[in-house]
Amino acid sequence: MTRFGRKAARKIGLIGYPLSHSLSPTFQQAALDYYGFRVTYEKWEVAPGQISEAITMLKSPDCLGANVTIPHKEAIVPHLDAIDDFARKIGAVNTVRNNGGRLEGFNTDGVGFRRALEDDACFDPEGKRVVILGAGGGARAVAATLLDAGAAEVVIFNRRYERAASLVTSLLSAGLRGAVRAAQMDRTSLRKMLAKVDLLVNTTPVGMKNGPAPDQSPIPDDLVPASALIFDLVYNPPVTRLLAIAGSKGAQTLNGLPMLVYQGAAAFELWTGEKAPLGLMLERARLALLGRI
Ligand code: NAP
């Protein structure tokens, strides 16, 4: 059941900074057009520290909601009237729904990550040993999802150890249970853990086009495990150095594009009440990534 009439023009925002490389406008607009909604998906570039500017726009009666991305996922939380359980556990919101002037926050990154694991890699996290590289917003959603799914062991490596340790503390104090710990990002610790891992997830931007270390891998090539699933949250380029090395060793690999589209599809369903046209969204995201649209 659609939550809004089809006649009046509406809008949905993408709140972040910068937004020039985002694929979301392309695949979200395609999904809205598929249903013939008079809804425009707009980029709202909001500078760091200026999130309150976006709140007024979000509360406008013609606004259905927004996606929220770096650097506002945590800063937006105090401005919302309610947040769902998963967003509360990880302290970050990536989707806002305007429900008659009441702003409701959700985090669909976990749903997107889990669906990509299951649908695109046939991987069930229950009982599995996992290494996560990075300890930022993406790592938080990934770790919480894996603990919720019953992973046997989750080890978080970050270049700044204290941030990984503080992520572990905040996951446990949010009520998540399971064997989760931080580890020093040194060769010995990495080699020991990676020798017996089932899933390696890169949540750092290392390898990302236009990122801090394009064409590089977050771990030395010789430590990339050959018998694990290697999941890189980076989707541009589609094959990062990490995935190329993993693929050359025969490992199963997955990039971040399905997760990006699945988290967007979950947001679409929250705003519109309609089933997301997933095939169309994936196709548009792939074409946009290749620069063909
Ligand atoms: P974030 O909160 O800024 O965290 C970045 C993490 O990467 C931090 O732990 C940081 O370490 C580490 N890092 C940054 N630069 C590094 C470098 N040069 N070498 C080693 N470590 C480095 O970012 P985020 O929101 O988690 O996003 C991280 C990446 O995941 C981005 O590429 C983003 O596009 C991607 N992502 C994709 C999806 C998807 O749907 N596919 C969803 C979420 C995120 P320090 O703590 O030491 O600074």
mmCIF file of C-alpha atoms and ligand atoms in Angstrom:
data_model
loop_
_atom_site.group_PDB
_atom_site.id
_atom_site.type_symbol
_atom_site.label_atom_id
_atom_site.label_comp_id
_atom_site.label_asym_id
_atom_site.label_seq_id
_atom_site.Cartn_x
_atom_site.Cartn_y
_atom_site.Cartn_z
ATOM 1 C CA MET A 1 0.000 0.000 0.000
ATOM 2 C CA THR A 2 1.550 3.326 -1.030
ATOM 3 C CA ARG A 3 1.971 5.756 1.853
ATOM 4 C CA PHE A 4 1.260 8.858 -0.233
ATOM 5 C CA GLY A 5 -0.921 10.017 -3.112
ATOM 6 C CA ARG A 6 0.470 9.796 -6.646
ATOM 7 C CA LYS A 7 -0.703 13.262 -7.674
ATOM 8 C CA ALA A 8 1.173 15.774 -5.507
ATOM 9 C CA ALA A 9 4.886 16.199 -6.257
ATOM 10 C CA ARG A 10 7.126 14.923 -3.458
ATOM 11 C CA LYS A 11 10.832 14.711 -2.801
ATOM 12 C CA ILE A 12 13.389 12.485 -1.100
ATOM 13 C CA GLY A 13 16.807 13.849 -0.109
ATOM 14 C CA LEU A 14 20.302 12.414 -0.056
ATOM 15 C CA ILE A 15 22.125 14.121 2.810
ATOM 16 C CA GLY A 16 25.914 13.952 2.758
ATOM 17 C CA TYR A 17 29.140 15.701 1.817
ATOM 18 C CA PRO A 18 30.518 15.418 -0.774
ATOM 19 C CA LEU A 19 27.938 13.697 -3.014
ATOM 20 C CA SER A 20 29.420 13.978 -6.480
ATOM 21 C CA HIS A 21 30.296 10.259 -6.750
ATOM 22 C CA SER A 22 27.079 8.836 -5.273
ATOM 23 C CA LEU A 23 25.207 6.216 -7.309
ATOM 24 C CA SER A 24 22.055 6.405 -5.155
ATOM 25 C CA PRO A 25 20.288 9.197 -7.128
ATOM 26 C CA THR A 26 20.490 7.127 -10.326
ATOM 27 C CA PHE A 27 19.038 3.879 -9.022
ATOM 28 C CA GLN A 28 16.558 5.452 -6.578
ATOM 29 C CA GLN A 29 15.098 7.734 -9.244
ATOM 30 C CA ALA A 30 14.774 4.766 -11.621
ATOM 31 C CA ALA A 31 12.802 2.880 -8.938
ATOM 32 C CA LEU A 32 10.520 5.858 -8.270
ATOM 33 C CA ASP A 33 9.911 6.337 -12.006
ATOM 34 C CA TYR A 34 9.176 2.614 -12.405
ATOM 35 C CA TYR A 35 6.087 3.108 -10.206
ATOM 36 C CA GLY A 36 5.195 6.421 -11.884
ATOM 37 C CA PHE A 37 5.541 8.333 -8.615
ATOM 38 C CA ARG A 38 5.847 12.114 -8.874
ATOM 39 C CA VAL A 39 8.811 11.991 -6.530
ATOM 40 C CA THR A 40 12.242 13.516 -7.141
ATOM 41 C CA TYR A 41 15.332 12.083 -5.436
ATOM 42 C CA GLU A 42 17.514 15.123 -4.749
ATOM 43 C CA LYS A 43 21.127 15.570 -3.630
ATOM 44 C CA TRP A 44 21.349 17.776 -0.544
ATOM 45 C CA GLU A 45 25.007 18.568 0.028
ATOM 46 C CA VAL A 46 25.220 19.504 3.695
ATOM 47 C CA ALA A 47 28.621 20.550 5.050
ATOM 48 C CA PRO A 48 29.960 18.854 8.204
ATOM 49 C CA GLY A 49 28.404 20.391 11.334
ATOM 50 C CA GLN A 50 25.439 21.820 9.397
ATOM 51 C CA ILE A 51 22.983 18.931 9.731
ATOM 52 C CA SER A 52 20.275 21.085 11.346
ATOM 53 C CA GLU A 53 19.828 22.817 7.941
ATOM 54 C CA ALA A 54 18.612 19.536 6.463
ATOM 55 C CA ILE A 55 16.144 18.845 9.276
ATOM 56 C CA THR A 56 13.867 21.696 8.222
ATOM 57 C CA MET A 57 13.758 20.348 4.660
ATOM 58 C CA LEU A 58 13.108 16.822 5.967
ATOM 59 C CA LYS A 59 10.103 17.956 8.019
ATOM 60 C CA SER A 60 8.451 19.686 5.063
ATOM 61 C CA PRO A 61 5.087 17.997 4.215
ATOM 62 C CA ASP A 62 6.230 17.334 0.626
ATOM 63 C CA CYS A 63 9.312 15.385 1.795
ATOM 64 C CA LEU A 64 9.012 11.607 2.183
ATOM 65 C CA GLY A 65 12.400 11.230 3.837
ATOM 66 C CA ALA A 66 16.083 10.932 3.047
ATOM 67 C CA ASN A 67 19.140 8.775 2.816
ATOM 68 C CA VAL A 68 21.965 9.896 5.069
ATOM 69 C CA THR A 69 25.608 9.298 4.291
ATOM 70 C CA ILE A 70 29.098 10.407 5.367
ATOM 71 C CA PRO A 71 29.619 12.517 7.509
ATOM 72 C CA HIS A 72 26.121 12.802 9.015
ATOM 73 C CA LYS A 73 25.037 9.243 9.931
ATOM 74 C CA GLU A 74 25.723 9.757 13.623
ATOM 75 C CA ALA A 75 25.150 13.532 13.845
ATOM 76 C CA ILE A 76 21.539 13.218 12.655
ATOM 77 C CA VAL A 77 20.461 10.890 15.485
ATOM 78 C CA PRO A 78 19.636 13.578 18.137
ATOM 79 C CA HIS A 79 17.393 15.388 15.610
ATOM 80 C CA LEU A 80 15.052 12.431 15.108
ATOM 81 C CA ASP A 81 11.815 11.592 16.943
ATOM 82 C CA ALA A 82 12.399 7.819 16.913
ATOM 83 C CA ILE A 83 15.028 5.324 15.738
ATOM 84 C CA ASP A 84 14.701 1.617 15.110
ATOM 85 C CA ASP A 85 16.423 -1.049 17.149
ATOM 86 C CA PHE A 86 19.334 -1.772 14.786
ATOM 87 C CA ALA A 87 20.112 1.941 14.267
ATOM 88 C CA ARG A 88 20.060 2.395 18.047
ATOM 89 C CA LYS A 89 22.472 -0.508 18.537
ATOM 90 C CA ILE A 90 25.005 0.949 16.133
ATOM 91 C CA GLY A 91 24.324 4.617 16.861
ATOM 92 C CA ALA A 92 24.006 5.540 13.179
ATOM 93 C CA VAL A 93 21.106 6.253 10.831
ATOM 94 C CA ASN A 94 21.258 5.970 7.029
ATOM 95 C CA THR A 95 17.537 6.355 6.249
ATOM 96 C CA VAL A 96 14.965 8.825 7.558
ATOM 97 C CA ARG A 97 11.218 8.603 6.967
ATOM 98 C CA ASN A 98 8.976 11.629 7.408
ATOM 99 C CA ASN A 99 5.822 10.141 8.919
ATOM 100 C CA GLY A 100 3.425 13.096 9.075
ATOM 101 C CA GLY A 101 6.075 15.457 10.445
ATOM 102 C CA ARG A 102 7.570 12.841 12.777
ATOM 103 C CA LEU A 103 11.107 11.897 11.721
ATOM 104 C CA GLU A 104 11.881 8.171 12.060
ATOM 105 C CA GLY A 105 15.442 6.888 11.666
ATOM 106 C CA PHE A 106 16.550 3.487 10.377
ATOM 107 C CA ASN A 107 19.792 1.832 9.408
ATOM 108 C CA THR A 108 19.499 -0.405 6.357
ATOM 109 C CA ASP A 109 23.269 -1.020 5.907
ATOM 110 C CA GLY A 110 23.028 -4.199 7.994
ATOM 111 C CA VAL A 111 20.111 -5.544 5.945
ATOM 112 C CA GLY A 112 22.024 -4.724 2.754
ATOM 113 C CA PHE A 113 25.199 -6.426 3.967
ATOM 114 C CA ARG A 114 23.360 -9.571 5.121
ATOM 115 C CA ARG A 115 21.376 -9.859 1.928
ATOM 116 C CA ALA A 116 24.519 -9.486 -0.205
ATOM 117 C CA LEU A 117 26.203 -12.240 1.819
ATOM 118 C CA GLU A 118 23.247 -14.576 1.477
ATOM 119 C CA ASP A 119 21.957 -13.823 -2.027
ATOM 120 C CA ASP A 120 25.207 -13.053 -3.846
ATOM 121 C CA ALA A 121 27.669 -15.310 -2.010
ATOM 122 C CA CYS A 122 25.420 -18.017 -0.467
ATOM 123 C CA PHE A 123 27.231 -17.369 2.821
ATOM 124 C CA ASP A 124 25.577 -17.969 6.209
ATOM 125 C CA PRO A 125 27.547 -16.155 8.976
ATOM 126 C CA GLU A 126 26.340 -18.459 11.747
ATOM 127 C CA GLY A 127 29.294 -20.212 13.420
ATOM 128 C CA LYS A 128 31.832 -18.535 11.092
ATOM 129 C CA ARG A 129 35.149 -16.795 11.900
ATOM 130 C CA VAL A 130 35.344 -13.276 10.535
ATOM 131 C CA VAL A 131 37.997 -10.574 10.199
ATOM 132 C CA ILE A 132 36.866 -6.985 9.657
ATOM 133 C CA LEU A 133 39.350 -4.381 8.399
ATOM 134 C CA GLY A 134 38.439 -0.867 9.583
ATOM 135 C CA ALA A 135 36.432 0.436 12.530
ATOM 136 C CA GLY A 136 34.286 3.280 11.128
ATOM 137 C CA GLY A 137 30.566 3.478 10.319
ATOM 138 C CA GLY A 138 30.614 0.628 7.789
ATOM 139 C CA ALA A 139 32.482 -1.667 10.194
ATOM 140 C CA ARG A 140 29.965 -0.909 12.935
ATOM 141 C CA ALA A 141 27.007 -2.055 10.788
ATOM 142 C CA VAL A 142 28.915 -5.099 9.502
ATOM 143 C CA ALA A 143 30.071 -6.219 12.970
ATOM 144 C CA ALA A 144 26.614 -5.775 14.527
ATOM 145 C CA THR A 145 25.002 -7.750 11.699
ATOM 146 C CA LEU A 146 27.494 -10.590 12.005
ATOM 147 C CA LEU A 147 27.041 -10.798 15.789
ATOM 148 C CA ASP A 148 23.247 -10.749 15.370
ATOM 149 C CA ALA A 149 23.628 -13.559 12.820
ATOM 150 C CA GLY A 150 25.592 -15.745 15.249
ATOM 151 C CA ALA A 151 29.154 -15.489 13.913
ATOM 152 C CA ALA A 152 31.498 -17.559 16.116
ATOM 153 C CA GLU A 153 34.286 -14.982 16.202
ATOM 154 C CA VAL A 154 34.599 -11.406 14.933
ATOM 155 C CA VAL A 155 38.032 -9.754 15.034
ATOM 156 C CA ILE A 156 38.354 -6.068 14.137
ATOM 157 C CA PHE A 157 41.660 -4.730 12.809
ATOM 158 C CA ASN A 158 42.150 -0.994 12.377
ATOM 159 C CA ARG A 159 45.206 1.150 11.688
ATOM 160 C CA ARG A 160 44.343 3.041 14.903
ATOM 161 C CA TYR A 161 43.905 0.238 17.429
ATOM 162 C CA GLU A 162 42.053 2.444 19.958
ATOM 163 C CA ARG A 163 39.196 2.987 17.509
ATOM 164 C CA ALA A 164 38.746 -0.772 17.023
ATOM 165 C CA ALA A 165 38.816 -1.275 20.799
ATOM 166 C CA SER A 166 36.238 1.454 21.319
ATOM 167 C CA LEU A 167 33.994 -0.064 18.621
ATOM 168 C CA VAL A 168 34.093 -3.406 20.453
ATOM 169 C CA THR A 169 33.190 -1.698 23.733
ATOM 170 C CA SER A 170 30.272 0.143 22.185
ATOM 171 C CA LEU A 171 28.931 -2.994 20.424
ATOM 172 C CA LEU A 172 28.967 -4.912 23.703
ATOM 173 C CA SER A 173 27.439 -2.045 25.674
ATOM 174 C CA ALA A 174 24.648 -1.831 23.055
ATOM 175 C CA GLY A 175 23.643 -5.342 24.094
ATOM 176 C CA LEU A 176 25.222 -7.310 21.241
ATOM 177 C CA ARG A 177 26.588 -10.644 22.364
ATOM 178 C CA GLY A 178 29.329 -12.847 20.970
ATOM 179 C CA ALA A 179 33.072 -13.252 20.650
ATOM 180 C CA VAL A 180 34.141 -9.881 19.298
ATOM 181 C CA ARG A 181 37.544 -8.316 19.876
ATOM 182 C CA ALA A 182 39.982 -5.773 18.531
ATOM 183 C CA ALA A 183 43.450 -6.711 17.281
ATOM 184 C CA GLN A 184 46.631 -4.818 16.464
ATOM 185 C CA MET A 185 47.058 -4.266 12.725
ATOM 186 C CA ASP A 186 50.471 -5.895 12.529
ATOM 187 C CA ARG A 187 51.702 -8.621 10.224
ATOM 188 C CA THR A 188 51.943 -11.308 12.895
ATOM 189 C CA SER A 189 48.393 -10.811 14.225
ATOM 190 C CA LEU A 190 46.960 -10.535 10.723
ATOM 191 C CA ARG A 191 48.710 -13.687 9.515
ATOM 192 C CA LYS A 192 47.546 -15.670 12.543
ATOM 193 C CA MET A 193 43.895 -14.670 12.154
ATOM 194 C CA LEU A 194 43.749 -14.807 8.360
ATOM 195 C CA ALA A 195 45.075 -18.376 8.333
ATOM 196 C CA LYS A 196 41.792 -19.645 9.813
ATOM 197 C CA VAL A 197 39.198 -17.120 8.694
ATOM 198 C CA ASP A 198 35.963 -17.888 6.792
ATOM 199 C CA LEU A 199 35.099 -14.307 5.851
ATOM 200 C CA LEU A 200 37.278 -11.209 5.404
ATOM 201 C CA VAL A 201 35.443 -7.881 5.091
ATOM 202 C CA ASN A 202 37.198 -4.684 4.033
ATOM 203 C CA THR A 203 35.361 -1.665 5.426
ATOM 204 C CA THR A 204 38.207 0.804 4.861
ATOM 205 C CA PRO A 205 38.226 3.052 1.776
ATOM 206 C CA VAL A 206 41.630 1.627 0.757
ATOM 207 C CA GLY A 207 41.420 0.641 -2.919
ATOM 208 C CA MET A 208 38.578 3.055 -3.662
ATOM 209 C CA LYS A 209 38.781 5.317 -6.711
ATOM 210 C CA ASN A 210 39.408 8.910 -5.588
ATOM 211 C CA GLY A 211 39.931 7.616 -2.016
ATOM 212 C CA PRO A 212 42.972 7.964 0.251
ATOM 213 C CA ALA A 213 44.820 4.963 -1.247
ATOM 214 C CA PRO A 214 43.462 4.029 -4.699
ATOM 215 C CA ASP A 215 44.981 0.916 -6.314
ATOM 216 C CA GLN A 216 46.247 -0.299 -2.937
ATOM 217 C CA SER A 217 45.117 -3.202 -0.749
ATOM 218 C CA PRO A 218 44.399 -2.842 2.978
ATOM 219 C CA ILE A 219 46.553 -5.929 3.710
ATOM 220 C CA PRO A 220 49.744 -7.314 2.149
ATOM 221 C CA ASP A 221 49.034 -9.447 -0.935
ATOM 222 C CA ASP A 222 50.677 -12.551 0.503
ATOM 223 C CA LEU A 223 48.314 -12.529 3.505
ATOM 224 C CA VAL A 224 45.116 -12.517 1.442
ATOM 225 C CA PRO A 225 43.460 -15.852 2.276
ATOM 226 C CA ALA A 226 42.724 -18.216 -0.595
ATOM 227 C CA SER A 227 39.974 -20.215 1.068
ATOM 228 C CA ALA A 228 37.753 -17.492 2.535
ATOM 229 C CA LEU A 229 35.032 -15.240 1.134
ATOM 230 C CA ILE A 230 36.588 -11.811 0.540
ATOM 231 C CA PHE A 231 33.958 -9.055 0.723
ATOM 232 C CA ASP A 232 35.091 -5.531 -0.141
ATOM 233 C CA LEU A 233 32.550 -2.822 0.740
ATOM 234 C CA VAL A 234 34.217 -0.661 -1.906
ATOM 235 C CA TYR A 235 32.371 -0.842 -5.241
ATOM 236 C CA ASN A 236 34.335 1.620 -7.365
ATOM 237 C CA PRO A 237 36.350 0.144 -8.985
ATOM 238 C CA PRO A 238 34.282 -3.083 -9.148
ATOM 239 C CA VAL A 239 37.480 -5.118 -8.752
ATOM 240 C CA THR A 240 39.776 -3.546 -6.175
ATOM 241 C CA ARG A 241 43.358 -4.670 -5.718
ATOM 242 C CA LEU A 242 42.227 -6.758 -2.719
ATOM 243 C CA LEU A 243 39.599 -8.561 -4.825
ATOM 244 C CA ALA A 244 41.985 -9.012 -7.763
ATOM 245 C CA ILE A 245 44.603 -10.676 -5.551
ATOM 246 C CA ALA A 246 41.944 -12.800 -3.834
ATOM 247 C CA GLY A 247 40.502 -13.857 -7.193
ATOM 248 C CA SER A 248 43.955 -14.784 -8.513
ATOM 249 C CA LYS A 249 44.353 -17.122 -5.521
ATOM 250 C CA GLY A 250 40.998 -18.769 -6.207
ATOM 251 C CA ALA A 251 39.083 -17.152 -3.335
ATOM 252 C CA GLN A 252 35.387 -16.285 -3.624
ATOM 253 C CA THR A 253 34.966 -12.492 -3.912
ATOM 254 C CA LEU A 254 32.179 -9.933 -3.608
ATOM 255 C CA ASN A 255 32.272 -6.169 -4.045
ATOM 256 C CA GLY A 256 30.094 -3.549 -2.313
ATOM 257 C CA LEU A 257 27.633 -2.859 -5.139
ATOM 258 C CA PRO A 258 24.936 -5.410 -4.175
ATOM 259 C CA MET A 259 25.061 -4.197 -0.554
ATOM 260 C CA LEU A 260 24.693 -0.587 -1.700
ATOM 261 C CA VAL A 261 21.655 -1.422 -3.815
ATOM 262 C CA TYR A 262 20.047 -3.680 -1.176
ATOM 263 C CA GLN A 263 20.353 -1.015 1.545
ATOM 264 C CA GLY A 264 18.816 1.449 -0.918
ATOM 265 C CA ALA A 265 16.018 -0.978 -1.770
ATOM 266 C CA ALA A 266 15.147 -1.352 1.926
ATOM 267 C CA ALA A 267 15.022 2.462 2.221
ATOM 268 C CA PHE A 268 12.800 2.693 -0.873
ATOM 269 C CA GLU A 269 10.335 0.273 0.731
ATOM 270 C CA LEU A 270 10.263 2.324 3.949
ATOM 271 C CA TRP A 271 9.465 5.556 2.069
ATOM 272 C CA THR A 272 6.967 4.217 -0.440
ATOM 273 C CA GLY A 273 5.464 1.044 1.028
ATOM 274 C CA GLU A 274 6.074 -0.628 -2.358
ATOM 275 C CA LYS A 275 8.378 -3.534 -3.247
ATOM 276 C CA ALA A 276 11.666 -2.228 -4.630
ATOM 277 C CA PRO A 277 12.306 -3.147 -8.290
ATOM 278 C CA LEU A 278 15.651 -4.733 -7.450
ATOM 279 C CA GLY A 279 16.711 -5.911 -10.900
ATOM 280 C CA LEU A 280 16.202 -2.431 -12.332
ATOM 281 C CA MET A 281 18.050 -0.774 -9.432
ATOM 282 C CA LEU A 282 21.019 -3.132 -9.783
ATOM 283 C CA GLU A 283 21.186 -2.633 -13.538
ATOM 284 C CA ARG A 284 21.104 1.179 -13.212
ATOM 285 C CA ALA A 285 23.754 1.145 -10.489
ATOM 286 C CA ARG A 286 26.041 -1.018 -12.668
ATOM 287 C CA LEU A 287 25.551 1.207 -15.703
ATOM 288 C CA ALA A 288 26.175 4.368 -13.661
ATOM 289 C CA LEU A 289 29.344 2.822 -12.255
ATOM 290 C CA LEU A 290 30.563 2.091 -15.775
ATOM 291 C CA GLY A 291 29.753 5.699 -16.746
ATOM 292 C CA ARG A 292 27.174 4.545 -19.311
ATOM 293 C CA ILE A 293 24.302 6.645 -17.912
HETATM 294 P P1 NAP B 1 34.608 5.821 8.014
HETATM 295 O O1 NAP B 1 33.577 5.817 9.077
HETATM 296 O O2 NAP B 1 35.309 7.098 7.674
HETATM 297 O O3 NAP B 1 35.739 4.725 8.464
HETATM 298 C C1 NAP B 1 36.848 4.477 7.646
HETATM 299 C C2 NAP B 1 37.716 3.392 8.281
HETATM 300 O O4 NAP B 1 38.771 3.111 7.365
HETATM 301 C C3 NAP B 1 38.384 3.805 9.591
HETATM 302 O O5 NAP B 1 38.475 2.681 10.418
HETATM 303 C C4 NAP B 1 39.774 4.269 9.140
HETATM 304 O O6 NAP B 1 40.793 4.054 10.085
HETATM 305 C C5 NAP B 1 40.036 3.356 7.971
HETATM 306 N N1 NAP B 1 40.922 3.998 6.990
HETATM 307 C C6 NAP B 1 40.688 5.142 6.311
HETATM 308 N N2 NAP B 1 41.717 5.410 5.486
HETATM 309 C C7 NAP B 1 42.618 4.407 5.668
HETATM 310 C C8 NAP B 1 43.896 4.135 5.104
HETATM 311 N N3 NAP B 1 44.441 4.937 4.189
HETATM 312 N N4 NAP B 1 44.541 3.010 5.520
HETATM 313 C C9 NAP B 1 43.982 2.190 6.443
HETATM 314 N N5 NAP B 1 42.783 2.413 7.023
HETATM 315 C C10 NAP B 1 42.101 3.510 6.622
HETATM 316 O O7 NAP B 1 34.048 5.266 6.655
HETATM 317 P P2 NAP B 1 32.857 4.204 6.420
HETATM 318 O O8 NAP B 1 31.545 4.899 6.396
HETATM 319 O O9 NAP B 1 33.028 3.062 7.340
HETATM 320 O O10 NAP B 1 33.146 3.765 4.900
HETATM 321 C C11 NAP B 1 34.337 3.045 4.594
HETATM 322 C C12 NAP B 1 34.272 2.483 3.180
HETATM 323 O O11 NAP B 1 33.181 1.567 3.077
HETATM 324 C C13 NAP B 1 34.040 3.536 2.097
HETATM 325 O O12 NAP B 1 34.792 3.181 0.966
HETATM 326 C C14 NAP B 1 32.552 3.423 1.810
HETATM 327 O O13 NAP B 1 32.223 3.829 0.484
HETATM 328 C C15 NAP B 1 32.347 1.935 1.997
HETATM 329 N N6 NAP B 1 30.953 1.601 2.345
HETATM 330 C C16 NAP B 1 30.237 0.925 1.428
HETATM 331 C C17 NAP B 1 28.927 0.559 1.705
HETATM 332 C C18 NAP B 1 28.155 -0.213 0.686
HETATM 333 O O14 NAP B 1 26.921 -0.232 0.749
HETATM 334 N N7 NAP B 1 28.817 -0.885 -0.231
HETATM 335 C C19 NAP B 1 28.339 0.914 2.942
HETATM 336 C C20 NAP B 1 29.108 1.611 3.882
HETATM 337 C C21 NAP B 1 30.436 1.951 3.561
HETATM 338 P P3 NAP B 1 41.153 5.102 11.256
HETATM 339 O O15 NAP B 1 40.144 4.847 12.347
HETATM 340 O O16 NAP B 1 42.523 4.730 11.641
HETATM 341 O O17 NAP B 1 41.016 6.464 10.655
#
